[in-house]
């Protein structure tokens, strides 16, 4: 993912309201969200190049989503795929606290990332830059290609729009997808310095990204209500045909 905004225990009817965009090169092959044939409890898209995923949830209540930490000066060419961090947690049984110990031990094997993950017991954030597990508190939070709640333009705007949408209390899903389609670019004086040129930095500063070779490939909304009923809706772009499809799923956690 390249932008995640969440309302955690913020809405009276929902434990989690999750809205996110995945930005990727159009040529990178991936499949849209579905229950995996070899892991029928896992609902996620799949990166067909490395086999991992960027966001997923299981029928047992395990949830995870990852973003890249963008620092062009610190990229390791031999780094392991970050998508497997998500699938390893989702398909495992260890607690978030225990899983984070392995993440800390293996932090240097990966390029930078930020991971939001948890289960029915709670929601957490871990970055292999800070190497510290943070328990996410009640409220609205945002993550882009840096640390949790770093005040980048798209993070601030996403949090504001998510709050505005869910403060309506009901029928806010359409507003969440409208938020995820926002193409407003950051003012130049608010652009981060991640090692990219200012022109490229600006072109990817919006919530929804659209450049000739790279852009938003999927928009995902996940709702978990107080009774552990899950609604998962994904709008996915085929990188070759440039056609959008919608996949929607509903289930009750076990």
Short mmCIF file of C-alpha atoms in Angstrom, two decimals:
data_model
loop_
_atom_site.label_atom_id
_atom_site.label_comp_id
_atom_site.label_asym_id
_atom_site.label_seq_id
_atom_site.Cartn_x
_atom_site.Cartn_y
_atom_site.Cartn_z
CA UNK A 1 0.00 0.00 0.00
CA UNK A 2 1.04 3.63 -0.37
CA UNK A 3 -1.67 5.20 1.74
CA UNK A 4 -3.57 3.68 4.63
CA UNK A 5 -6.08 5.57 6.77
CA UNK A 6 -7.97 3.90 9.59
CA UNK A 7 -10.58 4.67 12.17
CA UNK A 8 -9.81 2.35 15.07
CA UNK A 9 -12.64 2.00 17.60
CA UNK A 10 -13.64 5.50 16.49
CA UNK A 11 -17.11 4.74 15.09
CA UNK A 12 -19.69 3.39 17.57
CA UNK A 13 -20.61 0.54 15.25
CA UNK A 14 -17.19 -0.56 14.02
CA UNK A 15 -13.95 -1.77 15.55
CA UNK A 16 -12.02 -0.97 12.40
CA UNK A 17 -12.65 1.18 9.36
CA UNK A 18 -9.80 0.76 6.88
CA UNK A 19 -9.31 2.58 3.59
CA UNK A 20 -6.18 2.23 1.49
CA UNK A 21 -4.62 2.64 -1.93
CA UNK A 22 -1.95 0.39 -3.36
CA UNK A 23 0.35 2.17 -5.80
CA UNK A 24 2.52 0.06 -8.08
CA UNK A 25 4.06 -0.12 -11.53
CA UNK A 26 1.37 -1.07 -14.04
CA UNK A 27 3.53 -3.86 -15.48
CA UNK A 28 3.97 -5.70 -12.18
CA UNK A 29 1.62 -8.71 -12.27
CA UNK A 30 -0.89 -9.15 -9.45
CA UNK A 31 -4.27 -10.72 -8.82
CA UNK A 32 -7.20 -8.98 -7.19
CA UNK A 33 -8.55 -9.85 -3.76
CA UNK A 34 -10.10 -13.26 -3.23
CA UNK A 35 -9.94 -16.19 -0.83
CA UNK A 36 -6.77 -18.10 -1.68
CA UNK A 37 -7.27 -21.63 -3.02
CA UNK A 38 -4.43 -23.06 -0.93
CA UNK A 39 -5.33 -20.99 2.17
CA UNK A 40 -9.15 -20.76 2.17
CA UNK A 41 -9.34 -18.63 5.34
CA UNK A 42 -7.17 -15.89 3.80
CA UNK A 43 -8.75 -13.03 1.84
CA UNK A 44 -6.17 -10.92 0.00
CA UNK A 45 -4.79 -9.88 -3.33
CA UNK A 46 -1.55 -11.46 -4.49
CA UNK A 47 1.70 -10.15 -5.92
CA UNK A 48 2.31 -12.67 -8.69
CA UNK A 49 6.00 -11.78 -8.92
CA UNK A 50 6.99 -12.59 -5.32
CA UNK A 51 3.92 -14.41 -4.00
CA UNK A 52 3.12 -12.14 -1.07
CA UNK A 53 0.45 -9.53 -0.54
CA UNK A 54 0.04 -5.91 0.51
CA UNK A 55 -3.13 -6.27 2.58
CA UNK A 56 -5.23 -9.14 3.88
CA UNK A 57 -7.52 -10.52 6.53
CA UNK A 58 -8.41 -14.03 7.69
CA UNK A 59 -11.62 -15.60 8.92
CA UNK A 60 -9.85 -16.05 12.26
CA UNK A 61 -9.48 -12.29 12.72
CA UNK A 62 -5.86 -11.73 11.74
CA UNK A 63 -5.27 -8.56 9.74
CA UNK A 64 -2.22 -6.92 8.17
CA UNK A 65 -1.30 -4.22 5.65
CA UNK A 66 2.11 -2.90 4.65
CA UNK A 67 3.60 0.19 3.01
CA UNK A 68 7.10 0.77 1.72
CA UNK A 69 9.25 3.28 3.61
CA UNK A 70 10.58 5.48 0.82
CA UNK A 71 14.27 6.35 1.10
CA UNK A 72 15.88 6.06 -2.31
CA UNK A 73 19.38 6.33 -0.83
CA UNK A 74 19.02 3.21 1.32
CA UNK A 75 17.61 0.61 -1.08
CA UNK A 76 19.17 -2.85 -0.85
CA UNK A 77 19.08 -4.81 -4.12
CA UNK A 78 19.26 -8.18 -2.35
CA UNK A 79 16.47 -7.45 0.15
CA UNK A 80 13.71 -9.98 0.80
CA UNK A 81 10.16 -9.35 -0.42
CA UNK A 82 8.15 -7.29 2.07
CA UNK A 83 4.86 -8.85 0.95
CA UNK A 84 5.78 -12.10 2.70
CA UNK A 85 5.81 -10.23 6.02
CA UNK A 86 2.05 -9.79 5.61
CA UNK A 87 1.30 -13.37 4.57
CA UNK A 88 3.56 -14.87 7.23
CA UNK A 89 1.62 -13.06 9.95
CA UNK A 90 -1.80 -13.75 8.45
CA UNK A 91 -1.12 -17.47 8.08
CA UNK A 92 0.61 -17.82 11.43
CA UNK A 93 -0.71 -18.24 14.95
CA UNK A 94 1.70 -16.15 17.03
CA UNK A 95 0.53 -13.03 18.82
CA UNK A 96 1.36 -9.63 17.31
CA UNK A 97 3.78 -9.01 20.20
CA UNK A 98 5.66 -12.26 19.56
CA UNK A 99 5.63 -11.79 15.79
CA UNK A 100 7.19 -8.35 16.20
CA UNK A 101 10.22 -9.91 17.92
CA UNK A 102 11.01 -11.79 14.72
CA UNK A 103 10.47 -8.63 12.71
CA UNK A 104 12.99 -6.82 14.90
CA UNK A 105 15.54 -9.64 14.62
CA UNK A 106 15.21 -9.70 10.81
CA UNK A 107 14.71 -5.97 10.25
CA UNK A 108 17.85 -5.51 8.15
CA UNK A 109 16.88 -8.21 5.65
CA UNK A 110 14.24 -5.95 4.11
CA UNK A 111 14.06 -2.53 2.58
CA UNK A 112 12.14 -0.06 4.70
CA UNK A 113 8.49 -0.72 5.54
CA UNK A 114 5.65 0.18 7.86
CA UNK A 115 3.30 -2.59 8.98
CA UNK A 116 -0.15 -2.25 10.52
CA UNK A 117 -1.22 -5.62 11.88
CA UNK A 118 -3.18 -7.30 14.60
CA UNK A 119 -5.87 -9.71 15.66
CA UNK A 120 -8.92 -9.62 17.88
CA UNK A 121 -6.72 -8.62 20.82
CA UNK A 122 -5.49 -5.35 19.33
CA UNK A 123 -3.91 -3.43 16.47
CA UNK A 124 -0.22 -2.53 16.19
CA UNK A 125 2.34 -0.69 14.08
CA UNK A 126 5.92 -1.77 13.41
CA UNK A 127 8.58 -0.24 11.19
CA UNK A 128 11.95 -1.85 10.55
CA UNK A 129 13.45 1.65 10.73
CA UNK A 130 12.36 2.44 14.30
CA UNK A 131 12.30 -1.27 15.27
CA UNK A 132 9.68 -0.59 17.92
CA UNK A 133 6.21 -2.09 18.35
CA UNK A 134 3.53 0.56 18.86
CA UNK A 135 0.03 -0.28 20.08
CA UNK A 136 -2.45 1.73 18.03
CA UNK A 137 -4.82 3.73 20.20
CA UNK A 138 -8.45 4.65 19.56
CA UNK A 139 -8.76 7.31 16.89
CA UNK A 140 -7.94 8.11 13.29
CA UNK A 141 -4.50 7.24 11.96
CA UNK A 142 -2.67 7.44 8.66
CA UNK A 143 0.34 5.79 7.06
CA UNK A 144 2.07 6.49 3.78
CA UNK A 145 5.68 5.73 2.82
CA UNK A 146 7.13 6.81 6.16
CA UNK A 147 6.14 6.26 9.82
CA UNK A 148 2.67 6.15 11.35
CA UNK A 149 0.99 9.57 11.27
CA UNK A 150 3.94 11.33 9.61
CA UNK A 151 2.27 14.56 8.44
CA UNK A 152 2.67 14.16 4.69
CA UNK A 153 0.10 15.98 2.57
CA UNK A 154 -1.79 12.84 1.53
CA UNK A 155 -1.83 11.50 5.10
CA UNK A 156 -3.28 14.70 6.53
CA UNK A 157 -5.85 14.98 3.75
CA UNK A 158 -6.77 11.30 3.98
CA UNK A 159 -7.32 11.49 7.74
CA UNK A 160 -9.45 14.62 7.37
CA UNK A 161 -11.60 13.07 4.65
CA UNK A 162 -11.97 9.77 6.51
CA UNK A 163 -13.09 11.59 9.65
CA UNK A 164 -15.57 13.64 7.64
CA UNK A 165 -16.96 10.48 6.01
CA UNK A 166 -17.39 8.34 9.10
CA UNK A 167 -18.70 11.19 11.27
CA UNK A 168 -21.83 10.81 9.14
CA UNK A 169 -22.24 7.54 11.12
CA UNK A 170 -23.97 5.60 8.32
CA UNK A 171 -23.64 4.94 4.59
CA UNK A 172 -20.08 6.21 4.40
CA UNK A 173 -18.52 3.57 2.11
CA UNK A 174 -19.10 5.63 -1.04
CA UNK A 175 -17.44 8.60 0.65
CA UNK A 176 -14.42 6.45 1.54
CA UNK A 177 -13.95 5.45 -2.09
CA UNK A 178 -14.43 9.07 -3.12
CA UNK A 179 -11.64 9.97 -0.71
CA UNK A 180 -9.41 7.26 -2.21
CA UNK A 181 -9.95 8.74 -5.68
CA UNK A 182 -8.75 12.24 -4.71
CA UNK A 183 -6.04 13.46 -7.13
CA UNK A 184 -5.16 16.74 -5.39
CA UNK A 185 -1.38 17.24 -5.48
CA UNK A 186 0.68 18.53 -2.59
CA UNK A 187 1.94 22.11 -2.60
CA UNK A 188 5.65 22.07 -3.44
CA UNK A 189 6.65 23.47 -0.06
CA UNK A 190 5.03 20.47 1.66
CA UNK A 191 6.72 17.75 -0.39
CA UNK A 192 8.88 15.26 1.54
CA UNK A 193 12.50 14.65 0.59
CA UNK A 194 12.85 10.93 -0.01
CA UNK A 195 15.55 11.02 -2.67
CA UNK A 196 13.27 11.49 -5.68
CA UNK A 197 13.24 14.57 -7.89
CA UNK A 198 10.72 17.24 -6.94
CA UNK A 199 8.82 16.53 -10.16
CA UNK A 200 8.37 12.84 -9.35
CA UNK A 201 7.72 13.55 -5.67
CA UNK A 202 4.90 15.91 -6.62
CA UNK A 203 3.40 13.50 -9.17
CA UNK A 204 2.93 10.83 -6.49
CA UNK A 205 1.91 13.19 -3.66
CA UNK A 206 -1.85 12.78 -4.16
CA UNK A 207 -4.06 10.17 -2.50
CA UNK A 208 -4.84 8.63 -5.90
CA UNK A 209 -1.73 8.42 -8.09
CA UNK A 210 -1.75 8.38 -11.87
CA UNK A 211 1.46 8.63 -13.91
CA UNK A 212 2.35 7.03 -17.28
CA UNK A 213 4.02 3.92 -15.79
CA UNK A 214 3.01 3.89 -12.13
CA UNK A 215 -0.11 4.58 -10.16
CA UNK A 216 -2.93 3.40 -7.93
CA UNK A 217 -3.65 -0.23 -8.79
CA UNK A 218 -6.26 -0.94 -6.12
CA UNK A 219 -8.45 0.85 -3.58
CA UNK A 220 -9.63 -1.19 -0.60
CA UNK A 221 -12.19 -0.59 2.13
CA UNK A 222 -12.47 -3.03 5.04
CA UNK A 223 -15.04 -2.73 7.82
CA UNK A 224 -15.10 -4.84 10.98
CA UNK A 225 -18.17 -4.24 13.11
CA UNK A 226 -18.62 -4.81 16.83
CA UNK A 227 -19.94 -8.34 16.19
CA UNK A 228 -16.89 -9.32 14.10
CA UNK A 229 -18.74 -9.12 10.79
CA UNK A 230 -16.33 -8.21 8.00
CA UNK A 231 -17.08 -6.26 4.83
CA UNK A 232 -14.22 -6.21 2.30
CA UNK A 233 -14.56 -4.18 -0.91
CA UNK A 234 -11.78 -3.76 -3.45
CA UNK A 235 -11.63 -1.76 -6.67
CA UNK A 236 -8.79 -3.17 -8.74
CA UNK A 237 -7.09 -1.95 -11.93
CA UNK A 238 -5.75 -4.42 -14.49
CA UNK A 239 -2.30 -3.08 -15.29
CA UNK A 240 -2.49 -4.24 -18.90
CA UNK A 241 -6.08 -3.50 -19.96
CA UNK A 242 -6.49 -0.48 -17.62
CA UNK A 243 -9.97 -1.76 -16.73
CA UNK A 244 -11.35 -1.53 -13.19
CA UNK A 245 -13.21 -4.36 -11.46
CA UNK A 246 -14.96 -4.48 -8.09
CA UNK A 247 -14.80 -7.43 -5.70
CA UNK A 248 -16.88 -7.49 -2.53
CA UNK A 249 -16.95 -10.04 0.30
CA UNK A 250 -18.81 -10.40 3.58
CA UNK A 251 -18.17 -12.94 6.32
CA UNK A 252 -18.28 -13.40 10.07
CA UNK A 253 -15.04 -14.12 11.89
CA UNK A 254 -14.72 -17.54 13.47
#
